[in-house]
mmCIF file of C-alpha atoms and ligand atoms in Angstrom:
data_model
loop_
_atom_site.group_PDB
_atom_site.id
_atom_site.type_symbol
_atom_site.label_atom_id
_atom_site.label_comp_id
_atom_site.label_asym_id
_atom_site.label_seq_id
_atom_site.Cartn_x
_atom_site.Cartn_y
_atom_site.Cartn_z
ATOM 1 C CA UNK A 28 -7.849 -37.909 -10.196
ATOM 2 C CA UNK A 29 -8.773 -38.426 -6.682
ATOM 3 C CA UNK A 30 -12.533 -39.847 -6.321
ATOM 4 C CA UNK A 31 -15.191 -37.690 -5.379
ATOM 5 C CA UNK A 32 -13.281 -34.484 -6.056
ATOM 6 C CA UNK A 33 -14.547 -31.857 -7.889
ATOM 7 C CA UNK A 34 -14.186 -32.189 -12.085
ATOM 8 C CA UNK A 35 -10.875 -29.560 -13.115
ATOM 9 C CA UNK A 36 -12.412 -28.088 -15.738
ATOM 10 C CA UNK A 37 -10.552 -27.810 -18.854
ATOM 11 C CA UNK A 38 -12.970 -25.059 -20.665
ATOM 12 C CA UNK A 39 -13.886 -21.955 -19.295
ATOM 13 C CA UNK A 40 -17.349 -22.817 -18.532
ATOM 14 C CA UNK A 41 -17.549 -24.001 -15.004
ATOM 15 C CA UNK A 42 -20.390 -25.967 -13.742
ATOM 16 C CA UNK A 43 -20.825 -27.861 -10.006
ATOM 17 C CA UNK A 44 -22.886 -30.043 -9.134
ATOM 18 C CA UNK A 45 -21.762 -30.590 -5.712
ATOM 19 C CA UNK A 46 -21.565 -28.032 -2.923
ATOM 20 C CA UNK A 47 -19.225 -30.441 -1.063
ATOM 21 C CA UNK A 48 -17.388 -33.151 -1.586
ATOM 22 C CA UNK A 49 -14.196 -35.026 0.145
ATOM 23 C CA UNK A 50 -13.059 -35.710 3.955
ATOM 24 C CA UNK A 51 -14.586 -32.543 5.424
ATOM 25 C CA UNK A 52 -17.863 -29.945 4.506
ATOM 26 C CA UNK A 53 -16.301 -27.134 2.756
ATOM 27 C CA UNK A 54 -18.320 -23.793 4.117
ATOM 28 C CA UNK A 55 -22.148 -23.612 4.479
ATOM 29 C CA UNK A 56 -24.170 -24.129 2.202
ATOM 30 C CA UNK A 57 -27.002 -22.529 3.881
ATOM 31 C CA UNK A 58 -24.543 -19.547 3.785
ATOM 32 C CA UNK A 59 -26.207 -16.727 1.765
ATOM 33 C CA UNK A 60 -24.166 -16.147 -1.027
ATOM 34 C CA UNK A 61 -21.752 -19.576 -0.123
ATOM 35 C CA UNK A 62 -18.694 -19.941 -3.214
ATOM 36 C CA UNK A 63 -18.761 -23.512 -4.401
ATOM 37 C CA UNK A 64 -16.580 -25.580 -3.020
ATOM 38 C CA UNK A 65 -15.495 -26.473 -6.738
ATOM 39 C CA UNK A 66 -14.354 -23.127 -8.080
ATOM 40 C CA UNK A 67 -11.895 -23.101 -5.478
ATOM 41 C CA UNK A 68 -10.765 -26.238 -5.508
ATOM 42 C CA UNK A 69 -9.719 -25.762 -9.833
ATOM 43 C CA UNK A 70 -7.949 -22.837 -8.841
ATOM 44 C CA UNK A 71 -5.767 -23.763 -5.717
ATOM 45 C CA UNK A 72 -4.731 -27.185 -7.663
ATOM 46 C CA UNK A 73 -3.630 -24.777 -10.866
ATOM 47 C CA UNK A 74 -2.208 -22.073 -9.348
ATOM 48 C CA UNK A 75 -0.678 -23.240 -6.410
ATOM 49 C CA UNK A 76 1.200 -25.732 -4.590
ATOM 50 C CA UNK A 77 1.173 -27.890 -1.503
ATOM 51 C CA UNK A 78 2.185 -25.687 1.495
ATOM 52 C CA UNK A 79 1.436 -22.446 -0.390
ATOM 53 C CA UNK A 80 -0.148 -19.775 1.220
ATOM 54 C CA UNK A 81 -3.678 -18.396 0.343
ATOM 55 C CA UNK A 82 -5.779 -15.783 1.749
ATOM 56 C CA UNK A 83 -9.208 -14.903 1.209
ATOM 57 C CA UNK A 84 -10.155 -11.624 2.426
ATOM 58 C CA UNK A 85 -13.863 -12.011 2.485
ATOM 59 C CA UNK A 86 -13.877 -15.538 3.846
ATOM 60 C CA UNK A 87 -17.723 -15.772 4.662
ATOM 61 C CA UNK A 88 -18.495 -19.301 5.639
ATOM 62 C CA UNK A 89 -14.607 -20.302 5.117
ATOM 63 C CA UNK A 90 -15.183 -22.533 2.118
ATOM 64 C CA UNK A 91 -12.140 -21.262 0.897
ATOM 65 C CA UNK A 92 -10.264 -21.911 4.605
ATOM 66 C CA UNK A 93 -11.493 -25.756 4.049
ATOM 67 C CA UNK A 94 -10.401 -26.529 0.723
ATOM 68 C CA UNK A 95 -7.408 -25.231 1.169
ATOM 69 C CA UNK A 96 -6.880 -27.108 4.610
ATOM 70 C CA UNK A 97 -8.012 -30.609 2.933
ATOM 71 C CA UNK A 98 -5.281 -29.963 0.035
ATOM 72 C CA UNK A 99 -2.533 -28.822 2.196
ATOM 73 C CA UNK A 100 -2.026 -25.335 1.542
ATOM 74 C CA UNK A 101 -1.467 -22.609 4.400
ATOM 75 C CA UNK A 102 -4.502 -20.075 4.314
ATOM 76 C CA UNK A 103 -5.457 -17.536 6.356
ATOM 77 C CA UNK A 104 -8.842 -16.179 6.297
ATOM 78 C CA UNK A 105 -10.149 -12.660 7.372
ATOM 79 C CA UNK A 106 -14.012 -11.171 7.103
ATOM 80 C CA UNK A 107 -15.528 -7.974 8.792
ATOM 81 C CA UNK A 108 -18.255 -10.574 10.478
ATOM 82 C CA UNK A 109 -16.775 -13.972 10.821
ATOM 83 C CA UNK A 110 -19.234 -16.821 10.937
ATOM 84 C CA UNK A 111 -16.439 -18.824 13.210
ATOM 85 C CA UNK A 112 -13.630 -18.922 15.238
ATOM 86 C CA UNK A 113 -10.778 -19.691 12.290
ATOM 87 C CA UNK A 114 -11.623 -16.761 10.167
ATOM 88 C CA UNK A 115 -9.780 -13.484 11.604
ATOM 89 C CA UNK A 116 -11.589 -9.900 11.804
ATOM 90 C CA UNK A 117 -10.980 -7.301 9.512
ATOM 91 C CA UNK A 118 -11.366 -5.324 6.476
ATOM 92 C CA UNK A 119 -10.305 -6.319 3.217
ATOM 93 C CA UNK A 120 -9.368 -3.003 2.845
ATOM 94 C CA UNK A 121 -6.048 -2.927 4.748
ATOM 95 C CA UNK A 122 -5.155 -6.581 4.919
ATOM 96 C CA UNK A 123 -2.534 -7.154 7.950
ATOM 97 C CA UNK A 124 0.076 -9.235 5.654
ATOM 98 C CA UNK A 125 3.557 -7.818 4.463
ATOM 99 C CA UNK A 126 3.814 -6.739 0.596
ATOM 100 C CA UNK A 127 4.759 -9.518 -1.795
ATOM 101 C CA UNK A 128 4.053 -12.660 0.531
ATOM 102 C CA UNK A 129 0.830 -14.148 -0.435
ATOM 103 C CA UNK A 130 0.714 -17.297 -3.296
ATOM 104 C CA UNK A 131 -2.874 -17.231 -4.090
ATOM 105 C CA UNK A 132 -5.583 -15.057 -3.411
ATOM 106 C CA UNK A 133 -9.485 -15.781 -3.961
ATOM 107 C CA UNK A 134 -12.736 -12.973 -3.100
ATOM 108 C CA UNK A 135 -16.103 -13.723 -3.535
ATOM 109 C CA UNK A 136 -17.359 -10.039 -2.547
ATOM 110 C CA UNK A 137 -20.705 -8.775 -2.391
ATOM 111 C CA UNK A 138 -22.045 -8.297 -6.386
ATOM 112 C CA UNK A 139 -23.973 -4.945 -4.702
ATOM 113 C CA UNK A 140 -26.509 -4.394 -1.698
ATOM 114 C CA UNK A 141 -28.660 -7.495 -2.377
ATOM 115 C CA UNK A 142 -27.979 -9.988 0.202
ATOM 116 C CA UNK A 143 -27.593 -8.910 3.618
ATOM 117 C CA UNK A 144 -24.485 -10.450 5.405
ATOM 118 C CA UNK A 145 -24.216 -8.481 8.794
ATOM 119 C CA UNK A 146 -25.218 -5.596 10.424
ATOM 120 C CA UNK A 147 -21.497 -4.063 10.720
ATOM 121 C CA UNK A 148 -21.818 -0.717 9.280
ATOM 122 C CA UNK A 149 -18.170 -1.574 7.233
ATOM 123 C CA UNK A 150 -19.632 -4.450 5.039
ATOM 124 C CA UNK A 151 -19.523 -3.336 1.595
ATOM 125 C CA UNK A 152 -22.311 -5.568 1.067
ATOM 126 C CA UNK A 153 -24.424 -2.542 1.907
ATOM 127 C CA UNK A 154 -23.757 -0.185 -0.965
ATOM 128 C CA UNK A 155 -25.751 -0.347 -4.492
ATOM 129 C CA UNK A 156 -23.955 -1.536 -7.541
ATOM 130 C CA UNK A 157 -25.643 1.468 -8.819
ATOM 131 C CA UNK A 158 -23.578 3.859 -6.899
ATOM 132 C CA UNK A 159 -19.951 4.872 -7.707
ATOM 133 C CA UNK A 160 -18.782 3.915 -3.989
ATOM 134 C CA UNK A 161 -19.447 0.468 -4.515
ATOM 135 C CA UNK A 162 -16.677 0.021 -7.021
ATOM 136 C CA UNK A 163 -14.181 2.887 -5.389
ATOM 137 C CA UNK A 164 -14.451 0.406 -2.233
ATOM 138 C CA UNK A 165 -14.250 -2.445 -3.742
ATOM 139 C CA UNK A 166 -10.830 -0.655 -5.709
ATOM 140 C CA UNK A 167 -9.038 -0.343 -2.123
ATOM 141 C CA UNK A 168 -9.339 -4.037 -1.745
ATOM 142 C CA UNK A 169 -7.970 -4.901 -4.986
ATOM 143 C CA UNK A 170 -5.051 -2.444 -4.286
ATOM 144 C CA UNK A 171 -4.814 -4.362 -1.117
ATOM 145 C CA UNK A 172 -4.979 -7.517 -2.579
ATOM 146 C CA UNK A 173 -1.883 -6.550 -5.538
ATOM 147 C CA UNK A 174 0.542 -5.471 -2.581
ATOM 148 C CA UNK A 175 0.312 -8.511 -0.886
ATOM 149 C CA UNK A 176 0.133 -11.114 -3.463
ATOM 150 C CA UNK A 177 4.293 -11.801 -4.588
ATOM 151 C CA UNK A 178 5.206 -11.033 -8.453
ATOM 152 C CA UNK A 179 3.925 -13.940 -11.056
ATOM 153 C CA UNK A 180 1.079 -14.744 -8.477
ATOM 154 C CA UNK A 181 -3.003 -15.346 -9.113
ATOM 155 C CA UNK A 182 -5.855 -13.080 -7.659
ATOM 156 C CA UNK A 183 -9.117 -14.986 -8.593
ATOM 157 C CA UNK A 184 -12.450 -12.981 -8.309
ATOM 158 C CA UNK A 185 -15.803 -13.827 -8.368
ATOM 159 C CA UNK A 186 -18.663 -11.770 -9.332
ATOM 160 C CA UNK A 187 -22.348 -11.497 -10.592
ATOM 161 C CA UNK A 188 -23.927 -9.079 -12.771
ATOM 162 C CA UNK A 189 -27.082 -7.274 -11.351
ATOM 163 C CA UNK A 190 -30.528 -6.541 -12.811
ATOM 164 C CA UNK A 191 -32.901 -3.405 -10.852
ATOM 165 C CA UNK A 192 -36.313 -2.341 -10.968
ATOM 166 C CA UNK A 193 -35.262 0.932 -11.814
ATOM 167 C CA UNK A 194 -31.764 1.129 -13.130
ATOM 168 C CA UNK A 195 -32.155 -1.752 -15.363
ATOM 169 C CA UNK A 196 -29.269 -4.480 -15.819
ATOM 170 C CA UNK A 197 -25.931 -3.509 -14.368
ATOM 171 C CA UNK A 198 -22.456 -4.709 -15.792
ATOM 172 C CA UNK A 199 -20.991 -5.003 -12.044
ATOM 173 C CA UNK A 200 -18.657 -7.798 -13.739
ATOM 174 C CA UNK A 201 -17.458 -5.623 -16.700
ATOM 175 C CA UNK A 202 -17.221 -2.934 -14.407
ATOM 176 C CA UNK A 203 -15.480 -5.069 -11.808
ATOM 177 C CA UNK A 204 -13.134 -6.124 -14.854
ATOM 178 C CA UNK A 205 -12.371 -2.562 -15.835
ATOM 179 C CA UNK A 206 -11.055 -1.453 -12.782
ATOM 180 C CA UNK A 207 -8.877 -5.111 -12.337
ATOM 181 C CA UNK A 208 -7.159 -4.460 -15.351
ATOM 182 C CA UNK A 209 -5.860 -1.081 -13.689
ATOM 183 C CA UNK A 210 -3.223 -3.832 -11.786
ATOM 184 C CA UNK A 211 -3.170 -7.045 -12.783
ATOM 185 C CA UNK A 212 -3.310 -9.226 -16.284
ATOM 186 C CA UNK A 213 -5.862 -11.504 -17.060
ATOM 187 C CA UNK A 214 -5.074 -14.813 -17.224
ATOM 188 C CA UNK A 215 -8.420 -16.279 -18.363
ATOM 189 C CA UNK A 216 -12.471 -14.818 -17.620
ATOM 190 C CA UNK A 217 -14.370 -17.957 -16.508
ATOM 191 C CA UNK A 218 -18.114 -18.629 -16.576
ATOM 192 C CA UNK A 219 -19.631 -20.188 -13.391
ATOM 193 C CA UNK A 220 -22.863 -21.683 -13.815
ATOM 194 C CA UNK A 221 -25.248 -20.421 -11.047
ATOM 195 C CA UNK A 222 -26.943 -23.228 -9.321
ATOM 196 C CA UNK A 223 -29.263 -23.234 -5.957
ATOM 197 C CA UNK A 224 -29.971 -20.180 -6.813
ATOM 198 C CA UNK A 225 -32.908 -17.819 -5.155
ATOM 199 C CA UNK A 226 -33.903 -16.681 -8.079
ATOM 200 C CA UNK A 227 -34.580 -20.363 -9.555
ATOM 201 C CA UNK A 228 -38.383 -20.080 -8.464
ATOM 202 C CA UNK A 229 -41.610 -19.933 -10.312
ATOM 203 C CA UNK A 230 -41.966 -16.060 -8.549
ATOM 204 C CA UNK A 231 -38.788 -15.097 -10.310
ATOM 205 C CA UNK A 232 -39.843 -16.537 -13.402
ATOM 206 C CA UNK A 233 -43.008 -14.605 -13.957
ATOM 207 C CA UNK A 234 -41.145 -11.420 -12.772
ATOM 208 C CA UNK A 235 -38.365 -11.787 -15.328
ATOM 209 C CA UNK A 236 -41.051 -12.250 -18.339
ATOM 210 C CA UNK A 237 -43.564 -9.317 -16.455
ATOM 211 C CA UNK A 238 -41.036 -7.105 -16.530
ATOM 212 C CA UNK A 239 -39.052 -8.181 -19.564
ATOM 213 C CA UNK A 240 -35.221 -9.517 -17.720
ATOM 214 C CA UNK A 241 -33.108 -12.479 -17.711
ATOM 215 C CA UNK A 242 -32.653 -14.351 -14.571
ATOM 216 C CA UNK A 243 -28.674 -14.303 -13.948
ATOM 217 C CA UNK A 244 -28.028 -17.797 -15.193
ATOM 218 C CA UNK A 245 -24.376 -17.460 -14.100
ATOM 219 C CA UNK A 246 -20.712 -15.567 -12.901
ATOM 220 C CA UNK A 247 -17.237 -14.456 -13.774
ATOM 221 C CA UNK A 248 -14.480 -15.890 -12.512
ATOM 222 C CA UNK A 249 -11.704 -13.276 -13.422
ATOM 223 C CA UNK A 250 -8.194 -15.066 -13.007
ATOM 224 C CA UNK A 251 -5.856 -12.266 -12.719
ATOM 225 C CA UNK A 252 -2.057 -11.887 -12.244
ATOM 226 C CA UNK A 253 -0.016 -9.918 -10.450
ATOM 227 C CA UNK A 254 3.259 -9.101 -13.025
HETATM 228 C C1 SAM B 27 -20.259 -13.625 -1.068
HETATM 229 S S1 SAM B 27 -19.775 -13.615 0.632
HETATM 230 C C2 SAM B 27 -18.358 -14.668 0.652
HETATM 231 C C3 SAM B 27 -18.742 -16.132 0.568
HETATM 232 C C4 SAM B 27 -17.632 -17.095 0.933
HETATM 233 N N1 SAM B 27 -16.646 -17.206 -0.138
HETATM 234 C C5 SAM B 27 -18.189 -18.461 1.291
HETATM 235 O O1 SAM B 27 -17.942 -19.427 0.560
HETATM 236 O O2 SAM B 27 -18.933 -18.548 2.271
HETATM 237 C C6 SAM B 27 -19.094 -12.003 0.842
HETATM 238 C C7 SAM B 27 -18.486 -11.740 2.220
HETATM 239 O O3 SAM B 27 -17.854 -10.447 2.204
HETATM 240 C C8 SAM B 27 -17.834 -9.997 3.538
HETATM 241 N N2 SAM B 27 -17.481 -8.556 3.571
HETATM 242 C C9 SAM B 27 -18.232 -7.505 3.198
HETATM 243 N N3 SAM B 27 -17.570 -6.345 3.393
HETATM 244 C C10 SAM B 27 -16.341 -6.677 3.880
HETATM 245 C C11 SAM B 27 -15.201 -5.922 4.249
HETATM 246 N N4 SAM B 27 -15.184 -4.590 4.188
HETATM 247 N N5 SAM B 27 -14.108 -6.583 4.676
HETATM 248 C C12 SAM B 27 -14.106 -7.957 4.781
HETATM 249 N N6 SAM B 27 -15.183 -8.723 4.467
HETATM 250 C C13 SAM B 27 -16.288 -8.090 3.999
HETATM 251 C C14 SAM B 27 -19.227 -10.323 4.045
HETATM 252 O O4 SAM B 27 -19.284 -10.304 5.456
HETATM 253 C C15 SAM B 27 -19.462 -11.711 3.397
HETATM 254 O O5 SAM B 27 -19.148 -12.730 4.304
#
């Protein structure tokens, strides 16, 4: 293995470090919600090949644009704000790509209404994981995402569980996994340790003991195919 890459993880428990690592920064990491550079690296060099093409339809800060450009696959990278000039404009919800022509596909989407990405009125990034919406929106991209990936191929998606004031802890993941399983297989469920987190404070701390929750020590990674 290639110096300062990122570990391939062998178990299912995912863990990094490192925001960046190799030639080039990979995203921002003062990106609000920025995927590690690492997840994405494990799965492009597992499920793909050099000169592959992946897409990620919620790009954000195009992590997944640069590790795919530093190990020599095609991507193509779409958001409804884009935070620069290689990441196209649109909606994950009607992806401009022909059925069956897409190797790899990877989403980090919004986990609910908690961070605040943009002010465009068609980020789902503004709807509650308590609502039904959230996941009926969230459904149209993973219909989007089946057409376009080809037969055999991997949609990886990464997602955090929530905890509210006044709903109480909500299963987004389990939820999220639920509806997945409606059109693809799983492959594997991964967990990816949370790190940098805003919730890593003292402020947090005494909340989650006040009023009796766990702070979200990780994610899933759900590694899905298309069959
Ligand atoms: C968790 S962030 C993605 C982080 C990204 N993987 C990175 O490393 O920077 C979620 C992204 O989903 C985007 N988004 C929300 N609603 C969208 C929609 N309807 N279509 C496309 N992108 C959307 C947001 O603008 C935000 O950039």
């Amino acid at each position: 293995m290639v110096e300062n890459k990122p570990v391939l993880h062998p178990t299912t428990l995912w863990d990094f470090p490192k925001q960046s690592y190799g030639k080039t920064p990979k995203g921002d990491w003062r990106f609000n919600g920025v995927t590690p550079a690492g997840v994405i690296y494990n799965l492009i060099i597992r499920y793909t090949k050099p000169g592959d093409l992946v897409v990620d339809p919620m790009c954000g800060s195009g992590t997944t644009i640069d590790v795919c450009k530093e190990e020599g696959r095609k991507v193509i990278g779409y958001d409804i704000a884009p935070t620069r000039p290689d990441i196209i404009q649109n909606d994950a919800r009607k992806i401009p790509l022909p059925d069956n022509s897409v190797d790899m596909v990877f989403i980090d989407p919004p986990y609910g209404d908690n961070v605040k990405y943009s002010d465009h009125p068609d980020c789902i990034g503004k709807i509650s994981a308590e609502k039904k919406e959230f996941y009926q929106e969230l459904e149209k991209v993973a219909k989007e995402i089946h057409r376009i990936l080809k037969p055999g191929k991997i949609a990886s998606w990464l997602i955090g569980d929530h905890w509210r004031k006044k709903s109480g802890f909500i299963p987004v993941g389990f939820k999220i996994y639920q509806m997945l399983e409606k059109y693809f297989e799983p492959v594997d469920v991964i967990c990816v340790v949370r790190r940098n987190q805003r919730s890593n404070t003292k402020i947090w701390e005494q909340r989650a003991l006040r009023y009796n929750f766990y702070l979200r020590g990780f994610k899933y990674l759900f590694i899905m195919k298309k069959v």
